[in-house]
Amino acid sequence: MEIKQKVDVAIVGGGMVGAALASGLAQHGFQVAVLEQEVPPEFDSSADPDVRISAIGAASVALLRQLEVWPQVLDMRCAAYRKLETWEWQTAQVSFDAESLGLPELGFMVENSVLQRALWQRLQQQQVSLLCPARLQHLQQVNGGWQMTLDNGEALQARLVVGADGANSQVRQLAGIGIHGWNYAQSCMLISVRCEHPAGDTTWQQFTPQGPRAFLPLFDRWASLVWYDSPARIRQLQAMSMPQLQKEIQAHFPARIGKVTPLVAGSFPLVRRHAIRYTLPGLALVGDAAHTINPLAGQGVNLGYRDVDALIAVLSESRLRAEDWSSAAVLMRYQRKRLKDNLLMQSGMDLFYFTFSNRLAPLRVVRNLGLIVAEHSGVLKRQALRYALGL
């Protein structure tokens, strides 16, 4: 079989995480190819917002600025949030604000489609080989790297293959890397709504025994609602007409939401996965291919960007030292940097999830006392927020 192309790094998946990694490595002079199944659609400012939203923290914004992608996001659409509130009992509320950390904002709500488009535009300006539409079919180790066979029969050789191809990563499966994981007893529904009043800059989350209800402010009068509940209940909500769903929202979300009109909804099951390892010689996993997390605090894509940051740093520093940058030893540095942090964040979210998603009366008292203590813990509260923002 003829090898069509030889590159330093081949990244499978050109989504929010894979495209950021490709852009960063290209900035550092690596020869990069990206395999992606479809080109992100053009941005249409008159279109309703994408139902898939990411809460981009301060550290992720810094990475996107470094990649020269953030100005393009601002040219399209995003919404800053400056305050975050969470509660179960009204008397036990924890609130975080940007001012307490001396920041202009805690982060931004960005539609996934906007972020993907901005990154793709940036890749088109860089020396990156974009193979799209393309699907990976086979992966085999060869001297000095990996050989990849695409669905059109073409072959590609790379010193390093990176799986940035999501939770059901084909790279992970073809490389024989196992996962630990389980399904949570909950599903999640995302609902794009129009509000009666401007959405503001506060994102909030109310815990209920069935699962959290969250409000994410978007641009103008648009917002995104997040509804966690049992899979059966979410299926029932998904089958409703928008007027029926509107009535359910008014009945089950706190009154502060005001009058909202739902326009589109989507749902997904909650699954926790963690790859047993992130690396093999000449191969690495990033983002959801390595770990999926309960989306409770919107940390998924931010963890992916921490992976990107770490992998770029490890590879570029190693190459400067004239090391074999795709070797097992060098890639293990990336794994050591990221495995513990991802596990800590996953476990923290799980603790939150299991503590709040039940009806045990003694636990309700304890968890609400915990929120009251957290609200008055000053320095500890700020440190927790700084960690979540990646600062």
XYZ file of C-alpha atoms in Angstrom:
391
model
C 0.000 0.000 0.000
C 1.282 3.433 -0.943
C 1.893 5.807 1.977
C 0.198 9.018 0.848
C 1.634 11.185 3.595
C 4.170 11.078 6.443
C 3.680 13.489 9.335
C 4.987 14.108 12.838
C 1.562 13.970 14.489
C -1.767 12.648 13.199
C -4.764 13.722 15.281
C -7.942 11.691 14.881
C -10.843 14.052 15.589
C -10.954 17.747 14.703
C -13.529 18.787 17.314
C -13.073 21.296 20.140
C -10.129 19.436 21.728
C -8.440 17.833 18.701
C -8.440 21.061 16.669
C -6.956 23.025 19.597
C -4.156 20.464 19.933
C -3.465 20.569 16.170
C -3.289 24.363 16.202
C -0.935 24.447 19.210
C 1.430 21.803 17.803
C 1.510 23.567 14.413
C 2.477 26.784 16.268
C 5.453 24.871 17.688
C 6.580 23.716 14.246
C 5.275 20.133 14.270
C 3.996 18.742 10.978
C 0.359 17.899 11.768
C -2.493 16.105 9.995
C -6.086 16.117 11.286
C -8.627 13.417 10.374
C -12.194 14.662 10.731
C -15.468 13.199 9.493
C -17.209 16.479 8.588
C -16.401 20.164 8.208
C -18.057 22.298 10.926
C -20.929 24.324 9.407
C -20.523 28.046 8.686
C -21.641 30.350 11.498
C -25.052 31.969 10.950
C -25.705 34.907 13.302
C -29.461 34.727 12.634
C -29.671 31.039 13.662
C -30.906 29.884 17.066
C -28.110 28.816 19.439
C -26.685 25.311 19.306
C -28.294 23.175 22.013
C -24.780 21.971 23.018
C -23.097 24.583 25.224
C -19.721 24.562 26.997
C -18.777 26.673 30.026
C -15.256 27.774 29.086
C -13.155 28.655 32.156
C -10.440 31.306 32.416
C -7.532 28.873 31.747
C -9.250 27.549 28.599
C -9.828 31.110 27.361
C -6.101 31.799 27.900
C -5.227 28.733 25.754
C -7.632 29.829 22.997
C -6.119 33.341 23.059
C -2.654 31.826 22.703
C -3.898 29.850 19.678
C -5.321 33.103 18.178
C -8.793 31.529 18.147
C -10.517 33.564 20.839
C -11.009 36.764 18.717
C -12.938 34.655 16.187
C -15.167 33.272 18.969
C -15.864 36.856 20.127
C -16.671 37.833 16.520
C -19.291 35.081 16.438
C -21.097 34.572 19.734
C -20.451 33.897 23.412
C -21.684 35.170 26.779
C -19.577 36.024 29.822
C -20.728 34.762 33.212
C -19.530 36.552 36.330
C -21.420 34.803 39.095
C -22.144 31.179 39.945
C -24.724 30.165 42.554
C -25.629 26.726 43.859
C -28.138 25.630 46.502
C -30.611 23.014 47.681
C -32.225 24.904 50.552
C -32.574 28.646 49.962
C -30.893 29.215 53.331
C -27.849 27.168 52.269
C -26.618 28.903 49.158
C -23.030 29.106 47.912
C -22.157 31.856 45.464
C -18.889 32.574 43.661
C -18.160 35.776 41.812
C -15.416 36.958 39.476
C -14.781 40.083 41.548
C -13.631 38.041 44.575
C -10.825 36.583 42.407
C -10.040 39.926 40.785
C -11.207 38.601 37.394
C -13.364 40.384 34.794
C -15.417 37.160 34.427
C -15.420 33.539 35.623
C -15.707 32.265 32.080
C -17.861 32.215 28.972
C -20.795 30.172 27.747
C -19.907 29.186 24.188
C -21.926 27.102 21.746
C -19.937 24.012 20.735
C -20.583 24.738 17.039
C -19.101 28.256 17.424
C -15.950 26.933 19.079
C -15.532 24.175 16.484
C -15.974 26.665 13.613
C -13.493 29.179 15.090
C -10.875 26.451 15.581
C -11.403 25.057 12.071
C -10.942 28.534 10.558
C -7.689 28.867 12.486
C -6.443 25.470 11.235
C -7.135 26.589 7.658
C -4.750 29.526 8.197
C -1.986 27.249 9.523
C 0.336 24.654 7.982
C -1.972 21.786 8.947
C -3.076 18.989 6.619
C -6.875 18.692 6.975
C -8.135 15.279 5.849
C -11.896 15.726 5.747
C -14.157 13.850 5.285
C -11.991 10.977 6.512
C -12.491 8.002 8.821
C -9.858 5.825 10.398
C -10.213 2.128 9.570
C -6.991 0.422 10.692
C -4.107 1.310 12.944
C -0.881 -0.664 13.152
C 2.512 -0.098 14.732
C 5.387 0.243 12.278
C 9.033 1.175 12.757
C 9.183 4.689 14.089
C 5.445 5.189 14.628
C 2.041 4.080 13.377
C 0.473 3.426 10.014
C -3.137 4.494 9.583
C -5.462 3.259 6.867
C -8.367 5.546 5.982
C -11.801 4.554 4.681
C -10.840 5.667 1.151
C -7.954 3.179 1.133
C -5.232 5.815 1.571
C -2.484 5.269 4.125
C -0.811 7.762 6.416
C 2.239 7.345 8.619
C 2.829 9.317 11.817
C 5.421 9.291 14.585
C 2.623 10.105 17.027
C -1.094 9.316 16.742
C -3.436 11.206 19.056
C -6.970 10.016 19.779
C -9.170 13.103 20.157
C -12.161 11.225 18.802
C -14.541 11.366 21.740
C -15.983 9.052 24.357
C -16.278 6.057 22.000
C -12.742 6.633 20.703
C -11.817 4.381 17.789
C -8.119 5.103 18.401
C -8.460 3.862 21.987
C -10.261 0.716 20.846
C -7.888 -0.056 17.929
C -4.896 0.450 20.257
C -6.438 -2.018 22.735
C -6.565 0.438 25.662
C -9.227 -0.588 28.164
C -11.483 1.665 30.262
C -13.010 1.744 33.736
C -16.520 3.084 33.780
C -20.178 2.898 34.646
C -23.515 4.433 33.717
C -24.970 6.901 36.201
C -28.628 6.318 37.070
C -29.432 9.635 35.393
C -29.756 11.250 31.995
C -29.330 14.904 31.139
C -31.522 17.151 28.995
C -30.338 20.414 27.436
C -33.031 22.908 26.474
C -32.522 26.154 24.514
C -35.016 28.744 25.774
C -35.957 32.357 25.112
C -36.379 34.362 28.329
C -38.876 37.138 28.992
C -36.012 39.334 30.272
C -32.275 39.523 29.418
C -30.540 36.351 30.656
C -27.964 38.281 32.763
C -24.496 37.040 33.728
C -25.265 34.622 36.576
C -25.301 30.861 36.105
C -27.056 28.877 38.818
C -27.750 25.315 39.860
C -30.400 23.977 42.219
C -29.999 20.482 43.636
C -33.065 18.265 43.935
C -33.243 14.568 44.942
C -34.013 13.729 41.280
C -30.938 15.616 40.100
C -29.780 19.206 39.526
C -31.577 21.916 37.527
C -29.264 24.505 36.022
C -29.541 27.817 34.155
C -26.796 28.937 31.743
C -27.170 32.513 30.429
C -26.438 33.013 26.728
C -26.566 36.119 24.517
C -29.550 38.536 24.397
C -32.559 36.758 25.882
C -31.356 33.250 25.154
C -30.422 30.753 27.853
C -29.752 27.050 28.148
C -31.463 24.926 30.801
C -29.930 21.701 32.075
C -32.291 19.125 33.565
C -30.930 15.956 35.227
C -33.380 13.181 36.066
C -33.937 9.438 35.754
C -33.552 8.075 32.203
C -37.283 7.237 32.103
C -38.273 10.784 33.125
C -35.911 12.349 30.573
C -37.353 10.097 27.823
C -40.824 11.260 28.847
C -39.762 14.947 28.656
C -38.038 14.382 25.307
C -41.301 13.017 23.840
C -43.283 16.165 24.801
C -44.247 19.046 22.538
C -42.591 22.398 23.324
C -45.759 23.843 24.983
C -45.968 20.734 27.217
C -42.261 21.018 28.050
C -42.788 24.695 28.907
C -45.383 23.722 31.541
C -43.004 21.141 33.042
C -40.211 23.738 33.238
C -42.486 26.215 35.055
C -43.538 23.461 37.493
C -40.059 22.065 38.237
C -37.554 24.927 37.938
C -37.250 27.610 40.650
C -39.458 30.700 40.260
C -36.448 32.961 39.583
C -36.299 31.517 36.078
C -39.275 33.700 35.077
C -41.230 32.957 31.921
C -39.230 30.982 29.353
C -40.142 29.555 25.956
C -38.327 26.339 24.992
C -37.405 26.019 21.317
C -35.211 22.943 21.038
C -34.096 20.136 23.355
C -31.663 17.231 23.272
C -30.725 14.577 25.821
C -27.992 12.076 26.562
C -27.249 9.397 29.204
C -24.586 10.135 31.816
C -21.632 7.776 31.558
C -18.325 7.819 33.400
C -15.310 6.439 31.542
C -11.609 6.619 32.295
C -8.943 5.029 30.092
C -6.685 2.625 32.009
C -3.748 4.469 30.428
C -3.446 7.583 28.262
C -0.359 6.590 26.281
C 1.471 3.859 24.384
C 4.735 4.329 22.455
C 3.842 6.844 19.725
C 0.195 7.155 20.828
C -1.741 9.404 23.230
C -5.367 10.058 24.185
C -6.823 13.483 25.003
C -10.211 14.838 26.091
C -13.221 12.512 26.116
C -11.181 9.734 24.482
C -9.230 9.568 27.766
C -11.942 10.512 30.274
C -15.600 11.494 30.429
C -16.965 13.250 33.467
C -20.359 13.974 34.956
C -21.157 17.336 33.280
C -22.389 18.756 36.621
C -19.980 21.715 36.667
C -19.332 21.960 32.917
C -15.728 20.782 33.370
C -15.547 18.330 30.426
C -14.052 20.526 27.707
C -11.911 22.419 30.245
C -10.258 19.152 31.300
C -9.701 18.440 27.607
C -7.958 21.810 27.230
C -5.761 21.048 30.245
C -4.765 17.832 28.438
C -3.961 19.856 25.297
C -1.868 22.357 27.260
C 0.090 19.574 28.967
C 0.705 17.524 25.802
C 1.901 20.574 23.816
C 4.283 21.493 26.671
C 5.688 17.945 27.011
C 6.219 17.435 23.254
C 7.706 20.868 22.516
C 10.066 20.786 25.549
C 11.186 17.258 24.656
C 11.933 18.228 21.057
C 13.941 21.259 22.207
C 16.079 18.856 24.273
C 16.583 16.715 21.126
C 14.868 13.741 22.812
C 12.781 11.124 21.033
C 9.587 13.096 21.688
C 7.180 10.307 20.612
C 8.787 7.687 22.879
C 6.967 5.908 25.704
C 9.130 7.638 28.341
C 8.319 11.158 27.099
C 4.591 10.446 26.672
C 4.468 9.062 30.223
C 5.311 12.600 31.408
C 2.034 13.750 29.855
C 0.161 10.883 31.521
C 1.696 11.700 34.923
C 0.724 15.359 34.526
C -2.897 14.652 33.651
C -4.096 11.316 35.053
C -4.232 12.406 38.696
C -5.920 15.765 37.972
C -8.595 14.156 35.770
C -9.242 11.449 38.355
C -9.513 14.057 41.108
C -12.049 16.102 39.119
C -14.045 12.982 38.167
C -14.134 11.797 41.785
C -15.087 15.267 43.049
C -18.017 15.429 40.631
C -19.072 11.903 41.621
C -18.979 12.781 45.313
C -21.172 15.801 44.574
C -23.507 13.724 42.440
C -23.974 10.877 44.958
C -24.246 13.266 47.921
C -27.008 15.353 46.358
C -28.922 12.808 44.249
C -30.819 11.048 47.021
C -33.607 11.595 49.528
C -31.959 10.472 52.804
C -33.021 13.059 55.423
C -29.796 12.976 57.535
C -27.701 13.422 54.393
C -29.863 16.380 53.289
C -29.074 18.135 56.570
C -25.348 17.340 56.321
C -25.009 18.447 52.692
C -26.842 21.717 53.297
C -24.728 22.407 56.373
C -21.765 21.714 54.101
C -22.967 24.373 51.649
C -23.396 26.882 54.493
C -19.839 26.165 55.708
C -18.522 26.431 52.126
C -20.197 29.811 51.659
C -18.426 31.202 54.722
C -15.031 29.542 54.176
C -13.434 32.564 52.450
C -9.959 31.531 51.291
C -10.904 27.841 50.845
C -13.891 28.796 48.724
C -11.709 30.983 46.488
C -9.094 28.216 46.184
C -11.762 25.705 45.109
C -12.987 28.140 42.463
C -9.462 28.846 41.225
C -8.872 25.088 40.852
C -12.138 24.611 38.920
C -11.179 27.495 36.594
C -7.727 25.991 36.069
C -5.928 29.004 37.558
